[in-house]
Coordinates of C-alpha atoms in Angstrom, one line a residue:
Chain A
M30 CA 0.0 0.1 0.0
P31 CA 1.4 3.5 -0.9
S32 CA 2.3 5.7 2.0
V33 CA -0.3 8.3 3.1
I34 CA 2.3 11.1 3.3
E35 CA 5.4 11.1 1.1
V36 CA 7.9 14.0 1.3
R37 CA 11.0 13.8 -0.7
H38 CA 13.9 16.3 -0.7
L39 CA 11.5 19.3 0.4
R40 CA 13.2 22.5 0.2
K41 CA 11.9 26.0 0.8
E42 CA 13.5 29.4 1.1
Y43 CA 11.9 32.7 2.1
D44 CA 13.8 35.7 0.5
A45 CA 17.1 33.7 0.1
K46 CA 16.9 32.6 3.7
V47 CA 16.6 28.8 3.7
A48 CA 13.9 27.6 6.1
V49 CA 13.9 23.8 4.8
E50 CA 17.0 22.6 3.4
D51 CA 16.3 18.9 2.7
V52 CA 13.5 17.1 4.5
S53 CA 12.2 13.5 3.5
F54 CA 9.9 11.4 5.3
T55 CA 6.8 9.0 4.7
V56 CA 3.9 8.6 7.0
E57 CA 2.0 5.1 6.7
R58 CA -1.7 4.6 7.0
G59 CA -3.0 4.7 10.6
E60 CA 0.4 5.8 11.9
I61 CA 0.8 8.9 14.3
F62 CA 4.0 10.6 13.0
G63 CA 5.6 13.3 15.0
I64 CA 7.8 16.1 13.8
L65 CA 9.8 17.3 16.5
G66 CA 12.6 20.1 16.5
P67 CA 13.8 23.4 18.0
N68 CA 12.2 26.6 17.2
G69 CA 13.0 27.7 13.7
A70 CA 14.0 24.3 12.7
G71 CA 11.6 24.4 9.8
K72 CA 8.9 22.2 11.4
T73 CA 6.0 24.6 10.7
T74 CA 7.2 25.2 7.0
T75 CA 7.3 21.6 6.2
V76 CA 3.9 21.2 7.5
E77 CA 2.5 24.2 5.4
C78 CA 4.1 22.6 2.4
V79 CA 2.4 19.3 3.2
V80 CA -1.0 20.8 3.5
G81 CA -0.6 22.9 0.3
L82 CA -0.5 26.4 1.9
R83 CA 3.1 27.0 0.7
K84 CA 4.6 26.1 -2.6
P85 CA 7.9 24.3 -2.2
D86 CA 11.2 25.4 -4.0
G87 CA 12.1 21.8 -4.5
G88 CA 11.2 18.2 -3.8
D89 CA 8.1 16.2 -4.2
I90 CA 5.0 15.9 -1.8
A91 CA 2.2 13.5 -2.1
V92 CA -0.8 13.2 0.4
L93 CA -2.9 10.3 -0.3
G94 CA -1.4 10.1 -3.6
L95 CA -2.6 13.8 -4.4
D96 CA -0.5 17.0 -4.9
P97 CA -1.3 19.3 -2.2
L98 CA -1.4 22.3 -4.6
R99 CA -2.8 20.8 -7.7
D100 CA -5.4 18.7 -6.2
R101 CA -6.6 21.1 -3.7
A102 CA -10.3 20.5 -4.1
E103 CA -9.9 16.7 -3.5
L104 CA -7.2 16.9 -0.8
T105 CA -9.0 19.4 1.2
Q106 CA -11.9 17.1 1.6
R107 CA -9.8 14.4 3.0
L108 CA -7.2 16.2 5.0
G109 CA -8.0 18.2 8.3
V110 CA -5.7 20.7 9.5
Q111 CA -5.2 22.5 12.9
L112 CA -2.7 25.5 12.5
Q113 CA -1.0 27.7 14.9
D114 CA -2.5 31.1 14.6
G115 CA -5.7 30.1 12.8
Q116 CA -8.3 31.8 14.6
L117 CA -12.2 32.4 14.3
P118 CA -14.2 35.6 14.1
D119 CA -14.7 37.0 17.5
K120 CA -18.4 36.9 17.4
M121 CA -18.9 33.5 16.1
T122 CA -20.1 30.9 18.6
V123 CA -18.7 27.4 18.9
G124 CA -21.6 25.8 17.7
E125 CA -22.0 28.1 14.7
A126 CA -18.4 27.4 13.7
L127 CA -18.8 23.7 13.9
R128 CA -22.0 23.9 11.6
L129 CA -20.6 26.2 9.2
Y130 CA -17.5 24.0 8.6
R131 CA -19.7 21.1 8.7
S132 CA -21.4 22.5 5.6
F133 CA -18.0 22.5 3.7
Y134 CA -17.4 18.7 3.7
R135 CA -18.9 15.8 1.5
K136 CA -18.9 13.4 4.7
P137 CA -19.0 15.4 7.8
A138 CA -18.7 14.4 11.3
D139 CA -21.5 15.0 13.9
P140 CA -20.7 18.5 15.7
Q141 CA -22.2 17.4 18.8
T142 CA -20.1 14.2 18.9
L143 CA -17.0 16.3 18.6
M144 CA -18.1 19.0 21.2
D145 CA -18.7 16.3 23.8
A146 CA -15.4 14.6 23.0
L147 CA -13.6 17.9 23.4
G148 CA -15.5 19.1 26.5
L149 CA -17.1 21.9 24.5
A150 CA -20.7 21.1 24.6
D151 CA -21.6 23.5 27.5
K152 CA -19.9 26.3 25.3
H153 CA -21.7 25.9 22.2
K154 CA -23.3 29.2 22.4
T155 CA -20.3 31.1 23.7
N156 CA -18.5 33.6 21.4
Y157 CA -15.0 32.7 20.1
A158 CA -13.6 35.7 21.8
D159 CA -14.9 34.7 25.1
L160 CA -13.3 31.3 25.2
S161 CA -10.2 30.5 27.1
G162 CA -7.0 29.6 25.4
G163 CA -7.4 26.0 26.0
Q164 CA -11.0 26.0 24.7
K165 CA -10.0 27.9 21.6
Q166 CA -7.4 25.2 21.0
R167 CA -9.8 22.4 21.5
L168 CA -12.3 24.2 19.0
S169 CA -9.4 24.3 16.6
I170 CA -9.0 20.6 16.9
A171 CA -12.8 20.0 16.5
L172 CA -12.7 21.9 13.3
A173 CA -9.8 20.0 11.8
L174 CA -11.8 16.7 12.5
I175 CA -15.2 18.0 11.4
G176 CA -14.7 16.7 8.0
S177 CA -14.0 13.1 9.0
P178 CA -10.5 13.4 7.5
E179 CA -8.5 10.5 6.5
V180 CA -5.4 12.3 7.4
A181 CA -5.1 15.0 10.3
V182 CA -2.4 17.5 10.5
L183 CA -1.9 19.0 14.0
D184 CA 0.5 21.9 14.4
E185 CA 1.3 22.3 18.3
L186 CA -1.8 20.4 19.4
T187 CA -1.7 21.0 23.1
T188 CA 0.1 24.1 23.5
G189 CA -1.7 26.4 25.9
L190 CA -3.7 23.5 27.4
D191 CA -3.4 22.7 31.0
P192 CA -2.1 19.2 31.9
Q193 CA -5.5 17.7 32.3
A194 CA -6.9 19.1 29.0
R195 CA -3.6 17.9 27.5
R196 CA -4.1 14.4 28.7
D197 CA -7.7 14.4 27.6
T198 CA -6.6 15.7 24.2
W199 CA -4.0 12.8 23.9
S200 CA -6.5 10.2 24.6
L201 CA -8.9 11.9 22.1
I202 CA -6.1 11.6 19.4
Q203 CA -5.7 7.9 20.3
D204 CA -9.2 7.4 19.7
V205 CA -9.2 9.1 16.4
R206 CA -6.2 7.2 15.4
A207 CA -7.9 3.9 16.3
Q208 CA -10.8 4.7 13.9
G209 CA -8.0 4.6 11.0
V210 CA -7.1 8.4 10.6
T211 CA -3.5 9.0 10.1
I212 CA -1.9 11.8 12.1
L213 CA 0.9 14.0 11.6
L214 CA 1.8 16.0 14.6
V215 CA 4.0 18.8 14.9
T216 CA 5.2 19.1 18.7
H217 CA 7.9 20.4 21.0
F218 CA 6.5 18.5 24.1
M219 CA 8.9 15.6 24.6
E220 CA 6.1 13.8 26.7
E221 CA 3.5 14.2 23.9
A222 CA 6.0 12.7 21.4
E223 CA 6.9 9.8 23.6
R224 CA 3.2 8.9 24.5
L225 CA 1.6 9.4 21.1
C226 CA 3.9 9.1 18.4
D227 CA 4.8 5.7 16.6
R228 CA 7.6 7.3 14.7
L229 CA 9.4 10.7 14.9
A230 CA 11.5 12.8 12.7
V231 CA 13.8 15.3 14.5
I232 CA 14.0 18.3 12.3
D233 CA 17.2 20.8 13.0
R234 CA 18.2 23.6 10.8
G235 CA 16.1 22.6 7.9
R236 CA 17.2 18.8 7.7
V237 CA 16.1 15.5 9.2
A238 CA 18.6 14.9 12.0
A239 CA 17.0 11.5 13.0
L240 CA 13.9 9.3 12.0
D241 CA 12.9 6.6 14.4
S242 CA 10.6 5.4 17.0
P243 CA 10.6 7.2 20.5
T244 CA 12.4 4.3 22.1
G245 CA 14.8 3.9 18.9
L246 CA 15.9 7.5 19.4
T247 CA 16.4 7.1 23.1
D248 CA 18.5 4.1 22.4
R249 CA 20.7 6.1 20.5
V250 CA 22.1 7.9 23.5
Q251 CA 21.8 4.7 25.6
G252 CA 24.8 3.3 27.2
S253 CA 25.6 6.8 28.4
Q254 CA 24.6 8.4 31.7
Q255 CA 24.4 11.8 33.4
I256 CA 26.0 12.1 37.0
K257 CA 25.3 15.2 39.1
F258 CA 26.6 15.6 42.6
R259 CA 27.9 18.6 44.9
P260 CA 31.4 18.0 46.0
S261 CA 32.2 18.3 49.7
V262 CA 35.7 19.9 48.8
P263 CA 36.7 21.6 45.6
F264 CA 38.9 19.7 43.1
Q265 CA 40.4 20.1 39.8
D266 CA 38.6 19.2 36.7
E267 CA 41.4 17.0 35.4
L268 CA 40.7 14.6 38.3
L269 CA 37.6 13.4 36.5
T270 CA 38.1 14.4 32.8
S271 CA 41.2 12.4 32.7
L272 CA 39.1 9.3 33.3
P273 CA 38.6 7.4 30.1
Q274 CA 35.0 6.6 31.0
V275 CA 34.3 10.3 31.2
T276 CA 32.9 12.0 28.1
G277 CA 31.6 15.4 29.1
F278 CA 32.1 17.5 32.2
S279 CA 30.7 20.9 33.4
R280 CA 30.0 22.8 36.5
R281 CA 27.0 24.8 37.3
D282 CA 27.3 26.9 40.5
D283 CA 28.5 24.5 42.9
L284 CA 27.1 21.5 41.1
V285 CA 29.2 18.9 39.0
L286 CA 27.7 17.6 35.8
V287 CA 29.5 14.6 34.5
T288 CA 28.5 12.5 31.4
G289 CA 30.1 9.2 30.6
T290 CA 29.8 5.6 29.4
A291 CA 27.7 3.0 31.3
D292 CA 30.5 2.4 33.8
A293 CA 31.3 6.1 34.5
L294 CA 29.4 6.0 37.8
I295 CA 31.8 3.6 39.4
A296 CA 34.9 5.1 38.1
V297 CA 33.7 8.6 39.2
T298 CA 32.8 7.6 42.6
S299 CA 35.9 5.6 43.3
T300 CA 38.2 8.3 42.0
L301 CA 36.4 10.8 44.4
A302 CA 36.6 8.4 47.3
R303 CA 40.3 7.9 46.8
N304 CA 40.8 11.7 47.1
N305 CA 38.4 11.9 50.2
I306 CA 35.7 13.9 48.3
V307 CA 32.2 13.1 49.3
A308 CA 29.7 13.4 46.5
E309 CA 26.7 14.8 48.0
H310 CA 23.3 15.0 46.6
L311 CA 24.4 12.3 44.0
R312 CA 22.1 11.6 41.3
V313 CA 22.3 9.5 38.2
E314 CA 20.1 10.1 35.2
Q315 CA 19.3 7.5 32.3
P316 CA 19.0 9.4 29.0
S317 CA 15.3 10.4 28.0
L318 CA 13.8 11.3 24.6
E319 CA 14.8 14.9 25.6
D320 CA 18.4 14.0 26.2
A321 CA 18.3 12.3 22.7
F322 CA 16.7 15.6 21.3
V323 CA 19.4 17.6 22.8
A324 CA 22.3 15.2 21.6
L325 CA 20.8 15.3 18.2
T326 CA 20.0 19.0 17.7
G327 CA 22.5 20.6 20.3
S328 CA 19.6 22.6 21.8
R329 CA 16.8 22.5 24.4
P330 CA 13.4 21.7 23.0
D331 CA 12.5 25.3 23.9
A332 CA 11.5 27.5 26.7
D333 CA 7.7 26.6 26.8
Q334 CA 8.7 23.1 27.2
V335 CA 11.1 24.0 30.2
A336 CA 8.4 26.1 31.7
A337 CA 5.8 23.3 31.4
R338 CA 7.9 21.0 33.3
L339 CA 8.6 23.3 36.2
Chain B
M22 CA -5.4 9.5 -10.3
S23 CA -6.7 7.0 -7.8
A24 CA -10.3 5.9 -7.9
T25 CA -11.3 8.0 -4.8
T26 CA -11.0 11.3 -7.0
A27 CA -13.9 9.8 -9.1
N28 CA -16.3 11.1 -6.1
P29 CA -18.4 13.9 -7.4
P30 CA -17.1 17.3 -5.8
A31 CA -19.5 18.7 -3.1
N32 CA -21.8 21.5 -4.5
R33 CA -19.8 24.2 -3.3
G34 CA -22.1 26.9 -4.6
S35 CA -24.4 26.1 -2.0
V36 CA -21.7 26.9 0.6
L37 CA -22.3 30.5 0.0
V38 CA -25.7 30.4 1.6
P39 CA -24.3 29.2 5.2
L40 CA -21.2 31.5 4.6
A41 CA -23.4 34.4 3.7
L42 CA -25.8 33.9 6.9
S43 CA -22.9 33.4 9.0
E44 CA -21.3 36.6 7.8
L45 CA -24.7 38.4 8.3
R46 CA -25.1 37.3 11.9
M47 CA -21.6 38.7 12.7
F48 CA -22.3 41.8 10.9
V49 CA -25.4 42.3 13.0
R50 CA -23.9 41.5 16.2
G51 CA -20.9 43.8 15.2
K52 CA -23.6 46.7 15.7
A53 CA -21.3 49.1 13.9
G54 CA -22.4 48.2 10.5
P55 CA -26.1 48.4 11.1
I56 CA -25.8 51.6 13.1
F57 CA -23.4 53.5 10.5
A58 CA -24.9 52.2 7.4
I59 CA -28.6 52.1 8.1
G60 CA -29.3 53.9 11.4
L61 CA -27.3 57.1 10.8
P62 CA -28.1 58.0 7.3
L63 CA -31.7 57.5 8.3
A64 CA -31.3 59.6 11.4
L65 CA -29.6 62.4 9.3
L66 CA -32.5 62.3 6.9
I67 CA -35.2 62.7 9.7
V68 CA -33.0 65.4 11.4
F69 CA -32.6 67.4 8.0
G70 CA -36.2 66.7 7.0
N71 CA -37.5 68.3 10.1
I72 CA -35.6 71.7 9.6
P73 CA -37.8 74.0 7.6
F74 CA -34.6 75.6 6.0
Y75 CA -34.0 72.5 4.1
Q76 CA -37.6 72.0 2.9
V77 CA -37.7 75.6 0.9
H78 CA -37.6 75.5 -2.9
R79 CA -34.5 77.4 -4.1
S80 CA -33.9 79.1 -7.4
S81 CA -30.2 78.5 -6.7
L82 CA -30.7 74.7 -6.7
H83 CA -32.9 75.0 -9.8
G84 CA -36.0 75.0 -7.8
Y85 CA -35.2 71.9 -5.5
T86 CA -35.0 71.9 -1.8
L87 CA -31.7 71.3 0.0
L88 CA -33.3 68.0 1.2
D89 CA -33.8 67.0 -2.4
V90 CA -30.3 67.6 -2.9
Y91 CA -29.2 65.7 0.2
V92 CA -31.1 62.4 -0.6
P93 CA -28.6 61.3 -2.9
I94 CA -25.8 62.3 -0.8
L95 CA -27.1 60.2 2.1
T96 CA -27.3 57.2 -0.4
A97 CA -23.7 57.8 -1.1
F98 CA -23.0 58.0 2.5
V99 CA -24.7 54.5 2.9
L100 CA -22.2 53.0 0.4
A101 CA -19.1 55.0 1.5
T102 CA -19.5 53.9 5.2
L103 CA -19.9 50.2 4.2
A104 CA -16.9 50.4 1.6
F105 CA -14.6 52.4 3.6
N106 CA -15.3 51.6 7.2
V107 CA -16.9 48.1 7.4
V108 CA -15.3 46.0 4.6
P109 CA -11.8 46.9 5.1
A110 CA -11.9 46.4 9.0
A111 CA -13.5 43.1 8.6
L112 CA -11.2 41.8 5.9
V113 CA -7.9 42.9 7.5
G114 CA -9.3 41.6 10.9
Y115 CA -9.9 38.1 9.3
R116 CA -6.5 38.1 7.7
E117 CA -4.7 39.1 11.0
K118 CA -6.3 36.6 13.1
G119 CA -5.8 33.9 10.4
V120 CA -9.4 33.3 9.8
L121 CA -8.5 33.4 5.9
R122 CA -5.5 31.2 6.6
R123 CA -7.5 28.5 8.3
L124 CA -10.2 28.6 5.4
R125 CA -7.5 28.0 2.9
T126 CA -7.1 24.6 4.4
T127 CA -10.7 23.7 3.9
P128 CA -12.5 22.7 0.7
V129 CA -14.4 26.2 0.5
G130 CA -11.3 28.4 0.4
P131 CA -11.2 32.1 1.4
V132 CA -12.4 33.6 -1.8
R133 CA -16.1 32.6 -1.1
V134 CA -15.9 34.3 2.3
L135 CA -15.0 37.4 0.7
A136 CA -17.8 37.2 -1.7
A137 CA -20.0 36.5 1.4
Q138 CA -18.8 39.3 3.1
L139 CA -19.3 41.6 0.0
L140 CA -22.8 40.1 -0.7
V141 CA -23.9 40.9 2.9
N142 CA -22.7 44.5 2.5
L143 CA -24.2 45.0 -0.8
V144 CA -27.5 43.7 0.6
T145 CA -27.2 46.0 3.6
A146 CA -26.5 48.9 1.2
A147 CA -29.6 48.2 -0.9
V148 CA -31.9 48.0 2.1
S149 CA -30.6 51.0 3.4
V150 CA -30.7 52.8 0.1
V151 CA -34.5 51.7 -0.2
I152 CA -35.5 52.9 3.5
V153 CA -33.8 56.3 2.8
L154 CA -35.7 56.6 -0.5
L155 CA -39.0 55.6 1.0
V156 CA -38.9 57.5 4.2
A157 CA -37.9 60.7 2.1
R158 CA -40.6 60.3 -0.2
L159 CA -43.4 59.3 2.4
A160 CA -42.4 61.5 5.3
F161 CA -40.7 64.4 3.5
H162 CA -42.2 64.6 -0.1
V163 CA -38.8 64.0 -1.7
A164 CA -39.7 62.6 -5.0
L165 CA -38.3 59.0 -6.0
P166 CA -35.8 58.7 -8.8
R167 CA -37.4 59.7 -11.8
Q168 CA -34.9 58.0 -14.4
I169 CA -35.0 54.6 -12.6
G170 CA -32.9 52.8 -15.2
G171 CA -30.2 55.5 -15.0
Y172 CA -30.6 55.4 -11.2
L173 CA -29.9 51.7 -11.1
V174 CA -27.0 51.9 -13.4
S175 CA -25.4 54.7 -11.3
I176 CA -25.8 53.2 -8.0
V177 CA -24.5 49.7 -9.1
L178 CA -21.5 51.4 -10.5
A179 CA -21.1 53.4 -7.4
A180 CA -21.4 50.5 -5.0
L181 CA -18.9 48.4 -7.2
A182 CA -16.5 51.5 -7.4
L183 CA -16.5 52.1 -3.6
M184 CA -16.3 48.3 -2.7
T185 CA -13.1 47.9 -5.0
I186 CA -11.7 50.9 -3.3
G187 CA -12.5 49.4 0.0
L188 CA -11.0 45.9 -0.9
F189 CA -7.9 47.9 -2.1
I190 CA -7.6 49.4 1.2
A191 CA -7.9 46.1 2.8
A192 CA -5.1 44.6 0.3
A193 CA -2.9 47.7 0.9
S194 CA -3.0 48.0 4.6
P195 CA -0.5 46.0 6.7
N196 CA -2.7 46.0 9.8
S197 CA -6.1 46.8 11.0
K198 CA -5.0 50.1 12.5
V199 CA -3.7 51.3 9.1
A200 CA -6.9 50.2 7.3
D201 CA -9.1 51.7 10.0
G202 CA -7.1 55.2 9.9
L203 CA -7.0 55.0 5.8
G204 CA -10.7 54.0 5.6
T205 CA -12.0 56.9 8.1
T206 CA -9.7 59.4 6.3
L207 CA -11.1 58.6 2.9
F208 CA -14.6 58.4 4.2
Y209 CA -14.4 62.0 5.3
V210 CA -12.5 63.4 2.2
M211 CA -14.7 61.5 -0.1
M212 CA -17.9 62.8 1.9
F213 CA -16.7 66.2 1.6
F214 CA -16.3 66.0 -2.3
A215 CA -19.8 64.2 -2.4
G216 CA -21.2 67.4 -0.9
L217 CA -22.0 66.4 2.5
F218 CA -20.8 69.5 4.3
L219 CA -21.1 71.9 1.3
P220 CA -23.3 70.9 -1.8
I221 CA -21.2 70.5 -4.9
G222 CA -23.2 73.2 -6.5
V223 CA -22.1 76.0 -4.4
M224 CA -18.4 75.0 -4.2
P225 CA -16.0 77.0 -5.8
S226 CA -15.1 75.6 -9.4
L227 CA -11.7 74.0 -8.6
L228 CA -13.5 71.9 -5.9
Q229 CA -16.4 71.1 -8.1
H230 CA -13.8 69.7 -10.8
I231 CA -12.1 67.6 -8.2
S232 CA -15.7 66.7 -7.0
R233 CA -16.6 65.3 -10.4
A234 CA -13.3 63.2 -10.6
A235 CA -13.7 61.9 -7.2
P236 CA -15.5 58.6 -6.9
L237 CA -18.2 59.7 -4.4
G238 CA -18.7 63.0 -6.2
A239 CA -19.0 61.4 -9.5
A240 CA -21.5 58.9 -7.9
V241 CA -23.6 61.7 -6.4
Q242 CA -23.7 63.7 -9.6
A243 CA -24.7 60.6 -11.4
L244 CA -27.4 59.8 -8.8
T245 CA -28.7 63.3 -8.7
D246 CA -29.1 63.5 -12.5
A247 CA -31.1 60.2 -12.4
T248 CA -33.1 61.4 -9.5
Q249 CA -34.1 64.6 -11.4
G250 CA -35.1 62.5 -14.4
H251 CA -32.1 62.6 -16.8
W252 CA -29.7 59.9 -17.9
P253 CA -26.2 60.7 -15.8
H254 CA -23.5 62.1 -17.9
P255 CA -21.5 59.5 -19.5
V256 CA -18.3 61.1 -18.1
Q257 CA -19.4 60.3 -14.6
L258 CA -20.4 56.7 -15.3
L259 CA -17.0 56.2 -17.0
T260 CA -15.2 57.9 -14.1
L261 CA -16.8 55.2 -11.8
V262 CA -15.9 52.4 -14.2
A263 CA -12.3 53.7 -14.3
Y264 CA -12.2 53.4 -10.5
I265 CA -13.6 49.8 -10.6
V266 CA -10.8 48.9 -13.1
V267 CA -7.9 50.5 -11.4
F268 CA -8.6 49.8 -7.8
G269 CA -10.1 46.3 -8.6
G270 CA -7.0 45.4 -10.4
G271 CA -4.6 46.9 -7.7
A272 CA -6.6 45.0 -5.0
V273 CA -6.2 41.6 -6.8
K274 CA -2.6 42.3 -7.4
L275 CA -1.8 43.2 -3.7
F276 CA -4.1 40.9 -1.8
R277 CA -2.7 38.6 0.6
W278 CA -4.3 35.7 2.4
E279 CA -2.1 36.1 5.6

């Protein structure tokens, strides 16, 4: 069976600035495929090309075997899109928006079912302007699903939602997928990517830095660990950096951060003990998807993500 | 192409009905449109109509009253306020908020929303003009247009000319502040040349010339001619057509969805 989304050597520039250098990936039917990357990596541009909002400067894109630009009339019937900054008129109510968008499609979904699933049922007479950020976001998801799409593209699905709403949205997306909908998800939430995505493309500086399952990505940095402690007395960096098991060393205030191979912990603690240094608040961390991300892109997921974890 | 494309496309002409109804609901809820395009011209008519000074037949106005002269100006007011104040604000607001961007991802696309928006404004204009003409006739004895054909041609051309200028403002403005400022300024300048503050007949000759070339001035003169029973002068109609071509072309060239 052909892939639902095929992107080959996509390239897009804005005024000589390259937004997407060379991105290729395929998404199979029924898959939840994630696009992960730091801000400005080219995620949104890639997705805008996939849904036909922008004309690529190079490469090929096919969605359900259709050309996103040439076959607009057919593709828009079968592709649901939720974008960042795609708002509605202030004075349109939730119910009106869903009924209006419903009239656009050949085989629409039931607005009531969607409002119930997204917790919007009691808001159906509320004006768009009076909705909270999370409610606007949920309405946006509902509008992406109102045409009973075969493929849904969701950009920053849960940004602005509180943790409970985020979890509810995740289970809704899993239900949608269970009905056979293929989902392309742009996110910078590691937890979301880990929970929902079957496979992930990590995009960095306009290129695919890695493409794998979440566990596959984590395994790439497996065999390494991070050790954090506060030394009881000062010591020279060389004491630890000279160890063959240690691959990275840094200090933050009075904390020491060491990364190293799987047996780095024994080497570090025994060296410290020999020098009568006590490692206070000793913590050892196994790599997470976030570490894999940092290792692949050299940057933190971004500020929102850090704030959300606090 | 795969077999799935054999599905007949949805009848998207019918989508214009729900879209226009939705735009109409928001137009009414927005209050500004109905107040400025229907309420205000009607209020001005009633105020002027109750001032005896406006009801005196004057030889300087070829035997017409000031109110006779003002009715075509009030109809131009209706068109101008919708075209310069309501349409650009709505469209630039839609563009800024990403309403058009979202519609581009649906089978309907944003062009039909623009069409629905214009339809609502044109219907509002028609309703308001009919109200003004009827109230003027029934309450204040202002004769209805005598040259009906000429009147219809003039008002349709005037509405299209002003709406294309409104669309041009929307296309050329980077944000809603600029669109509002530009629309309001143009509205007052245009209304001046339409004779709202000073009837065209008593303007100095330089201003009269500018007035004939200005879209609203040309519109008022054409409407006045038709109201008094003559076919509008072709120069006035051609002036309106020229505005439609120039600003329509400019709006299409400059328009951005986001």
